[in-house]
Coordinates of C-alpha atoms in Angstrom, one line a residue:
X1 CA 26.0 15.9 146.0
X2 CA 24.0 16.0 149.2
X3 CA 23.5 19.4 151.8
X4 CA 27.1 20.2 150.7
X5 CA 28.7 22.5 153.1
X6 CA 32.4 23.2 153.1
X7 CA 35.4 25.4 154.4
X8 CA 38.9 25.0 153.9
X9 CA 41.4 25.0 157.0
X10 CA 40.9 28.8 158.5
X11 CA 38.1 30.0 156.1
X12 CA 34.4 30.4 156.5
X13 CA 32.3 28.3 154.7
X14 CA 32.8 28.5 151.3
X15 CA 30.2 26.0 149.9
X16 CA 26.6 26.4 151.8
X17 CA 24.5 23.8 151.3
X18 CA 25.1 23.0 147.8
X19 CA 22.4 20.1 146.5
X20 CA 22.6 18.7 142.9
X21 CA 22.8 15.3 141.3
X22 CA 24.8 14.5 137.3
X23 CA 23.6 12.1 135.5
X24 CA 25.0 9.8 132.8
X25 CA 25.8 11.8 129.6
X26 CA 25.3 15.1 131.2
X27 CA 27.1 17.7 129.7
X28 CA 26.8 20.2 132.7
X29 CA 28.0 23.7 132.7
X30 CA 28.9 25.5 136.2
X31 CA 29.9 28.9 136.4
X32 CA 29.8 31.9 138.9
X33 CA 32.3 35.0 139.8
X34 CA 35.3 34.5 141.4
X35 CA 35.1 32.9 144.4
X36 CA 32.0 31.7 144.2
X37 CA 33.3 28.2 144.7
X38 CA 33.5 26.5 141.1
X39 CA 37.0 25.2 141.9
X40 CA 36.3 23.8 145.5
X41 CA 33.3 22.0 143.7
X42 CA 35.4 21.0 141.2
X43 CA 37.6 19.2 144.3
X44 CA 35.0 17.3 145.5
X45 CA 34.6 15.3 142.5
X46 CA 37.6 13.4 142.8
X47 CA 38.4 13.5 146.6
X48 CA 40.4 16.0 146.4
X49 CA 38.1 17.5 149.0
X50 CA 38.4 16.5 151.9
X51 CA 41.3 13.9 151.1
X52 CA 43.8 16.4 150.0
X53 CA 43.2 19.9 151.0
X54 CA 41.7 18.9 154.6
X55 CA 38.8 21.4 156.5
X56 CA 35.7 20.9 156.9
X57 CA 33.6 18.7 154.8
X58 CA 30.0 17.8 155.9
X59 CA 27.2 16.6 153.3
X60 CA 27.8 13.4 151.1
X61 CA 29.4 13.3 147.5
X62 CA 29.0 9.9 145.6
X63 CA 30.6 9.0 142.3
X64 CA 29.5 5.9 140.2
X65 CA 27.7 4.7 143.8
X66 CA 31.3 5.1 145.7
X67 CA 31.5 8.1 148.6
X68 CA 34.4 10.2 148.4
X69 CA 35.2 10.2 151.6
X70 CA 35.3 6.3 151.9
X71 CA 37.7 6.3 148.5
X72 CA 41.1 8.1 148.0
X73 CA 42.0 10.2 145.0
X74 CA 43.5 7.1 143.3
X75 CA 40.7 5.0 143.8
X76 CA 38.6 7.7 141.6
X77 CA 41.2 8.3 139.2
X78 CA 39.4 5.9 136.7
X79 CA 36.2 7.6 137.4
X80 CA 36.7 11.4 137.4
X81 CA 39.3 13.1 134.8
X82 CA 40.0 16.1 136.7
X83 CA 41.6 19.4 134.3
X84 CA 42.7 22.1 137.3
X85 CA 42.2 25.7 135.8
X86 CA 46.2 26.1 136.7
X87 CA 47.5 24.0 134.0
X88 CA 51.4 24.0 135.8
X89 CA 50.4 22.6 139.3
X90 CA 49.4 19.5 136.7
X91 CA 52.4 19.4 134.2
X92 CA 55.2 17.4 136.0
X93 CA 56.9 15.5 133.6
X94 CA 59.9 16.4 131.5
X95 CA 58.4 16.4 128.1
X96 CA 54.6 16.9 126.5
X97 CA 54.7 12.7 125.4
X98 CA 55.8 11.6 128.9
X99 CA 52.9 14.1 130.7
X100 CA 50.6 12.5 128.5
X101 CA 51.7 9.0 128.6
X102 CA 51.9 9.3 132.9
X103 CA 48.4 8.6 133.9
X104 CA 48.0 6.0 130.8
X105 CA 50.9 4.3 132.3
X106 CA 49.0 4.5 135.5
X107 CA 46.1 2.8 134.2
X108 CA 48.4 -0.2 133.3
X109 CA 47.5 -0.4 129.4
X110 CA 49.9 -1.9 126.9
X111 CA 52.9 0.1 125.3
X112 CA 50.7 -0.3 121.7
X113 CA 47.7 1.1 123.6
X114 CA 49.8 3.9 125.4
X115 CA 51.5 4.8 122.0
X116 CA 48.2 4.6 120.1
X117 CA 46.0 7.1 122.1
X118 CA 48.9 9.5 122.6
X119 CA 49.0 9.8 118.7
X120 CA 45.2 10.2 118.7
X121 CA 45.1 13.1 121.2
X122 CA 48.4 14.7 120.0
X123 CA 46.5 15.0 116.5
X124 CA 42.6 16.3 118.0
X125 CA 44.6 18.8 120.1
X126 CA 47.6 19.5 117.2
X127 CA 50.3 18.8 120.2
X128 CA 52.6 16.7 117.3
X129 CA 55.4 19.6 117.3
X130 CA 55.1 19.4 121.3
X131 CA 55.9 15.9 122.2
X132 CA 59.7 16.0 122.6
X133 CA 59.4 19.8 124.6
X134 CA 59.5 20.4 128.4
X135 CA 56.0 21.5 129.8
X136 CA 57.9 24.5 131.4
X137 CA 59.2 25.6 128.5
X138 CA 55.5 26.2 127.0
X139 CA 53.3 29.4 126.6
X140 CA 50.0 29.6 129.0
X141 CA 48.0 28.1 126.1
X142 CA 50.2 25.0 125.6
X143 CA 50.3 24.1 129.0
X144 CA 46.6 23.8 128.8
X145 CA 46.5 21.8 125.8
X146 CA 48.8 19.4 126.9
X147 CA 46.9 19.1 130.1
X148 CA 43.3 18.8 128.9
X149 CA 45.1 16.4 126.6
X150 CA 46.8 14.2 129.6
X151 CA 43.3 13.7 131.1
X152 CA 41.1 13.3 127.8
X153 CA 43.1 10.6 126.8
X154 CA 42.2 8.6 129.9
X155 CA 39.1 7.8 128.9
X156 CA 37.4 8.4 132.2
X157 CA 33.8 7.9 132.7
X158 CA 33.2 12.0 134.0
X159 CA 35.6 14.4 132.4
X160 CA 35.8 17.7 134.8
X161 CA 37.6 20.6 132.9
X162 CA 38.0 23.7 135.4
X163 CA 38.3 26.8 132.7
X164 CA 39.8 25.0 130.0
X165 CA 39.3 27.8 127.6
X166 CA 41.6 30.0 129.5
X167 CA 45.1 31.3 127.7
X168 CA 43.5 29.3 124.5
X169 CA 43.2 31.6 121.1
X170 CA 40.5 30.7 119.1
X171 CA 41.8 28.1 117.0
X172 CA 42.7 26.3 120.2
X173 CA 39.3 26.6 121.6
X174 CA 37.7 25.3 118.9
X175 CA 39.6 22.1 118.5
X176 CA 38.9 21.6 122.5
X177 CA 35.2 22.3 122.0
X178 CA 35.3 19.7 119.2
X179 CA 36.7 17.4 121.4
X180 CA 34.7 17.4 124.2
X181 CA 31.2 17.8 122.2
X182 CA 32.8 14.4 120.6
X183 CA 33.4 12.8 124.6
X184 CA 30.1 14.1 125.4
X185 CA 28.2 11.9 122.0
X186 CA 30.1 8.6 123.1
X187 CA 28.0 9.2 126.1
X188 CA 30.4 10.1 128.8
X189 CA 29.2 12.9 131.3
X190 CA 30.9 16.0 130.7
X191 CA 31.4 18.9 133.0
X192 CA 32.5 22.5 132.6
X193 CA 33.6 25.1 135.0
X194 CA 34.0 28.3 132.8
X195 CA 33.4 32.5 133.6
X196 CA 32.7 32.9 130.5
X197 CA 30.5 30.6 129.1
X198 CA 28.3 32.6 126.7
X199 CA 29.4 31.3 123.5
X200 CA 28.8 27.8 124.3
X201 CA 26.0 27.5 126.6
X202 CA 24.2 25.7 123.4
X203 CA 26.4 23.3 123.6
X204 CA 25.7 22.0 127.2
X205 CA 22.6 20.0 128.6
X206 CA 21.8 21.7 132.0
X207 CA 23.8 24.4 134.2
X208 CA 24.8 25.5 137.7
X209 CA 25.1 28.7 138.8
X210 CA 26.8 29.7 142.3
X211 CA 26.3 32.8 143.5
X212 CA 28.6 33.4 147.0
X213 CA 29.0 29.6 148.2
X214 CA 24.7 28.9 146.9
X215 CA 23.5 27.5 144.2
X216 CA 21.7 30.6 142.2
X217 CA 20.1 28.5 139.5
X218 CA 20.0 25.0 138.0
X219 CA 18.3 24.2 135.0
X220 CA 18.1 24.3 131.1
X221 CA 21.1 26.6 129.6
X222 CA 18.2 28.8 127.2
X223 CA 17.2 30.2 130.6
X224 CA 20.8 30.3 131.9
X225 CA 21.7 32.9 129.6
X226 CA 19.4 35.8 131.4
X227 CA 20.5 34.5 135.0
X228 CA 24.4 35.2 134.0
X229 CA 23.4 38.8 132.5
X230 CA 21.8 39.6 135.5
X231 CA 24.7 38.1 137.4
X232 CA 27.3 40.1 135.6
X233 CA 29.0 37.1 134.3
X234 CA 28.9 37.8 130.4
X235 CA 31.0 40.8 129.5
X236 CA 29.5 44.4 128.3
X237 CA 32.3 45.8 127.9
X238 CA 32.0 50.0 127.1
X239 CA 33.4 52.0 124.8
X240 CA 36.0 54.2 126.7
X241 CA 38.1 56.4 124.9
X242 CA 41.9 56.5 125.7
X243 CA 43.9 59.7 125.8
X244 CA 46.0 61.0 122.7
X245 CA 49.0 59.3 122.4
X246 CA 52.2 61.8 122.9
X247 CA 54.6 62.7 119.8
X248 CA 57.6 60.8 121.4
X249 CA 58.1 57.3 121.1
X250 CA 58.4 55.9 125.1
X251 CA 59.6 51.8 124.1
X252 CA 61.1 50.7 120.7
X253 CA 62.0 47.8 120.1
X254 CA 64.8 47.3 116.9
X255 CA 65.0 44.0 115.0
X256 CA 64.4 42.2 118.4
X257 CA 65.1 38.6 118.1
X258 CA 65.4 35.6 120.6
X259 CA 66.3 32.1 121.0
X260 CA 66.4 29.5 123.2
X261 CA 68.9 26.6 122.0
X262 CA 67.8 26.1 118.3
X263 CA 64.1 27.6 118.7
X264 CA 63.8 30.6 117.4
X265 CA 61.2 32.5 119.6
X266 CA 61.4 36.1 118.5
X267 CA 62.3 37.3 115.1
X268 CA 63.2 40.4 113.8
X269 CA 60.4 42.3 116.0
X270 CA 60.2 46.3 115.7
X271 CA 57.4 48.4 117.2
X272 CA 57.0 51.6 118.9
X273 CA 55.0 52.5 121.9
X274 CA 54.0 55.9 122.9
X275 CA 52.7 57.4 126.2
X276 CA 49.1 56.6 126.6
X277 CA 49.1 54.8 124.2
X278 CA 47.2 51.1 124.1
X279 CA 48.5 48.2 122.4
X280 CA 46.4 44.8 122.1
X281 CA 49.2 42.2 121.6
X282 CA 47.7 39.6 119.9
X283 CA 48.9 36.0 118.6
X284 CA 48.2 32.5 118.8
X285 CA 49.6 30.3 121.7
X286 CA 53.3 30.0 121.6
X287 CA 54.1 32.6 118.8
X288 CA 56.3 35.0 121.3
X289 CA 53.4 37.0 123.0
X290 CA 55.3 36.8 126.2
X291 CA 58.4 36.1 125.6
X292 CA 58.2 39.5 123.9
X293 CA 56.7 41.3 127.1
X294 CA 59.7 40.2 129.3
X295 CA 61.8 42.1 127.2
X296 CA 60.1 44.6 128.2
X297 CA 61.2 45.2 132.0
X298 CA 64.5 43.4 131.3
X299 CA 63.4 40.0 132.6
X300 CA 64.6 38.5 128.7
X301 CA 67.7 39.6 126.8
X302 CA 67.7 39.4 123.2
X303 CA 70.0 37.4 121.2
X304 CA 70.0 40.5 118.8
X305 CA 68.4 43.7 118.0
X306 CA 67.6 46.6 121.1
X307 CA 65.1 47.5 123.0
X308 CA 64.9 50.8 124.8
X309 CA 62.6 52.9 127.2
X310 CA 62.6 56.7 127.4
X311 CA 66.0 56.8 125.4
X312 CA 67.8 54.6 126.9
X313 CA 69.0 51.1 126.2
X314 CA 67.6 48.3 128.5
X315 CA 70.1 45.6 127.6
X316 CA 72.4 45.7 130.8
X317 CA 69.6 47.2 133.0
X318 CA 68.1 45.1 136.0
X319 CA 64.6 44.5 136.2
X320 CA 64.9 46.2 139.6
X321 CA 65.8 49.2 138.2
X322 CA 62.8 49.2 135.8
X323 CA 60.1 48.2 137.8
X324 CA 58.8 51.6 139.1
X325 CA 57.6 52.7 135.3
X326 CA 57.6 49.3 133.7
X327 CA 55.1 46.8 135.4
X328 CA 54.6 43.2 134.3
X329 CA 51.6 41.3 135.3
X330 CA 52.3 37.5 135.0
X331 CA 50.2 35.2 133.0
X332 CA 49.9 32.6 136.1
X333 CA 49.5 34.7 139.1
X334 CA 51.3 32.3 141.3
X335 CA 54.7 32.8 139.6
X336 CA 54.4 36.4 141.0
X337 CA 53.6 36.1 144.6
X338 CA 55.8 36.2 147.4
X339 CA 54.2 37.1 150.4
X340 CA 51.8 35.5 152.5
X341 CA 49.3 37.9 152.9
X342 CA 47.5 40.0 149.5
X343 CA 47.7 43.2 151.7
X344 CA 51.9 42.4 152.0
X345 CA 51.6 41.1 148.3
X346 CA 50.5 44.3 147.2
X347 CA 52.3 47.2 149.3
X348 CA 55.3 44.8 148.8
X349 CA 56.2 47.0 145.2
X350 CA 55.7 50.3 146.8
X351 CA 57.3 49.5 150.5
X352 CA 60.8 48.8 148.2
X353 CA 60.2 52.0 146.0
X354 CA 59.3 53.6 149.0
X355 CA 56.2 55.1 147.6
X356 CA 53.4 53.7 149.8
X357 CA 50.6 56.6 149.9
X358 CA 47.6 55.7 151.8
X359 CA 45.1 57.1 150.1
X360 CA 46.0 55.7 147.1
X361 CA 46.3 52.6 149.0
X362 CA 42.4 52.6 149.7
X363 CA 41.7 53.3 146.2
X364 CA 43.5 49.8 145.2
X365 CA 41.3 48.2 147.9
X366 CA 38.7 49.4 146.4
X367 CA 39.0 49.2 141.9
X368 CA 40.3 45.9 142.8
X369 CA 37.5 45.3 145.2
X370 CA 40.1 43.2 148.1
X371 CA 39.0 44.5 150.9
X372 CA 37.8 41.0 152.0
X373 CA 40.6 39.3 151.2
X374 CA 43.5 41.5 152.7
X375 CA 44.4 39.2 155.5
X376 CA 44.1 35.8 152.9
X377 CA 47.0 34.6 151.4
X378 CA 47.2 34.8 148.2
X379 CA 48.1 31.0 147.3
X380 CA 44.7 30.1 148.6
X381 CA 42.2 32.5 146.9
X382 CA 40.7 31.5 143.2
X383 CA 42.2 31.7 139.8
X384 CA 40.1 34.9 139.3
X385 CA 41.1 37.0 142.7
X386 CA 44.8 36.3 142.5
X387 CA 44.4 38.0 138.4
X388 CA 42.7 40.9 140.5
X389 CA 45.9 40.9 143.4
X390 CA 48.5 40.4 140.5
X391 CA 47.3 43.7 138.9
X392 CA 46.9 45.5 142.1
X393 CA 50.2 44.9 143.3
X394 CA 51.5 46.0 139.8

């Protein structure tokens, strides 16, 4: 990449004169805060930029000696294995073995060859009890399994993963880690766009940093390590204390259980929150962790059992009814918005509740720190700032 500069339709620039080169074998590490422009790099890679998503695109971007801008997407597609950190807008198909056989089928290899590497990546990732579902009716974490593994089967000769330890539990991670460390030996280049990358920074070759649209750093990831403390991009988290809990139970749940056809989601579930109280609900991917929260403002009925708030029974409540003292932030942002502007987004909750205060308004802006992105819609900001407008609006 050559004096990249960038800006998508009705933006200011977003990349500023980005300058780096990968070579063969790389395993690469980018990272940087939210909207630093990871992803838009990320688009450049495979044409998505400028071929796709339009602007403004000036600086060149060569891949295996072919310019992006003189190659469509499809002409890359053997080149660059692309993982977007929103695992739905890549899930298509109508079940896991079909998603993963797609872009295989694409490459026009044999049915034995399709057949043979979807049994090799379906036992790496431990997707064998996923083949026959629907992506849409998988947790967060699947999803991103299944598309890391639609891409790492290709074979291609850079494999770009945007966040691909999001929604994963650990078990998950690991076997993804494995995997790519194993890509990464058979001496293709591997590159990784992660927040968090503090755990595995031994594991890479060289990093990026981006720091507002620049390039903050580039070299060795031993020295990486202080650059992202100083950046506040590895957590230190502190050691608040939460109130007392009160006496009263405020949500119970009673011998919840829930189903969908023959899979059994939820069974037998009873717990008790209190008020002020803080619960850390924690599973592996696809054991019920939100299924069991949408039982909670009434988006989910259970096949059996109760769940009530403050008394009273939710079963036969609407969600509407619930949603001034029960909020629910999405896993994928995007399946909450509705508005086409984050300041509408977020007022949006309190304008129908009738509760907009102003003051508290400006306090939002700031915790949530959107005062730049007010007039933005939210469909078109990164991964990270819609989290941060999800929550606000909640």
């Amino acid at each position: 990449m050559r004096d990249i500069r960038y800006r998508y339709p009705h933006t200011g620039w977003v990349l500023k004169g980005v300058d780096f080169s990968v070579k063969d074998c790389d395993y690469l590490f980018i990272g940087g805060a939210n909207g630093s422009g990871k992803s838009t790099l990320a688009y450049l890679f495979n044409g998505l930029i400028p071929h796709y998503f339009g602007g403004t695109l000036q600086g060149t971007v060569t891949i295996d000696n072919l310019n992006t801008l003189d190659h469509k997407v499809f002409e890359l597609f053997s080149h660059v294995g692309l993982v977007l950190q929103n695992a739905d807008a890549q899930l298509f198909n109508s079940t896991v073995e079909d998603e993963i056989a797609f872009g295989l089928e694409s490459l026009g290899l044999s049915g034995a060859e399709i057949d043979n590497r979807i049994q090799e990546i379906s036992r790496t990732l431990k997707l064998e009890d996923l083949l026959e579902r629907s992506p849409a009716t998988l947790s967060g974490g699947e999803k991103r399994l299944v598309a890391i593994a639609s891409v790492l089967c290709l074979n291609p000769s850079v494999l770009l993963l945007d966040e691909p330890y999001g929604d994963l539990d650990w078990q998950a991670v690991e076997r993804v880690r494995q995997a790519l460390l194993e890509v990464n030996r058979s001496g293709k280049t591997v590159i990784v766009i992660e927040q968090r990358m503090g755990k595995f920074l031994h594991d890479t070759s060289r990093c990026l940093i981006l720091e507002q649209g620049k390039l903050l750093y580039e070299g060795a990831p031993q020295s990486a390590h202080q650059v992202l403390l100083n950046a506040h991009l590895l957590p230190q988290y502190s050691t608040g204390r939460n109130r007392s809990p009160g006496k009263e139970p405020l949500l119970i749940t009673q011998d919840l259980s829930y189903r969908i056809k023959e899979k059994e989601i939820l069974k037998g579930v009873s717990l008790e929150l209190r008020e002020g109280e803080t619960l850390a609900l924690i599973g592996r991917n696809g054991s019920g962790k939100t299924t069991l929260l949408k039982h909670f403002n009434g988006l989910l009925r259970p096949t059996s059992g109760r769940v009530t708030f403050k008394g009273e029974e939710i079963q036969g409540k609407a969600p509407s009814e619930l949603a001034a003292e029960v909020g629910l932030s999405f896993q994928n942002p995007n399946d909450q918005f509705f508005k086409y502007r984050v300041k509408d987004e977020v007022m949006a909750g309190p304008r129908i509740l009738g509760k907009i205060q102003e003051d508290w308004l400006q306090e939002i802006w700031q915790v949530f720190d959107l005062h730049e992105l007010l007039d933005r819609s939210p469909y078109r900001l990164s991964e990270g700032e819609k989290k941060r407008v999800s929550l606000a609006s909640i």
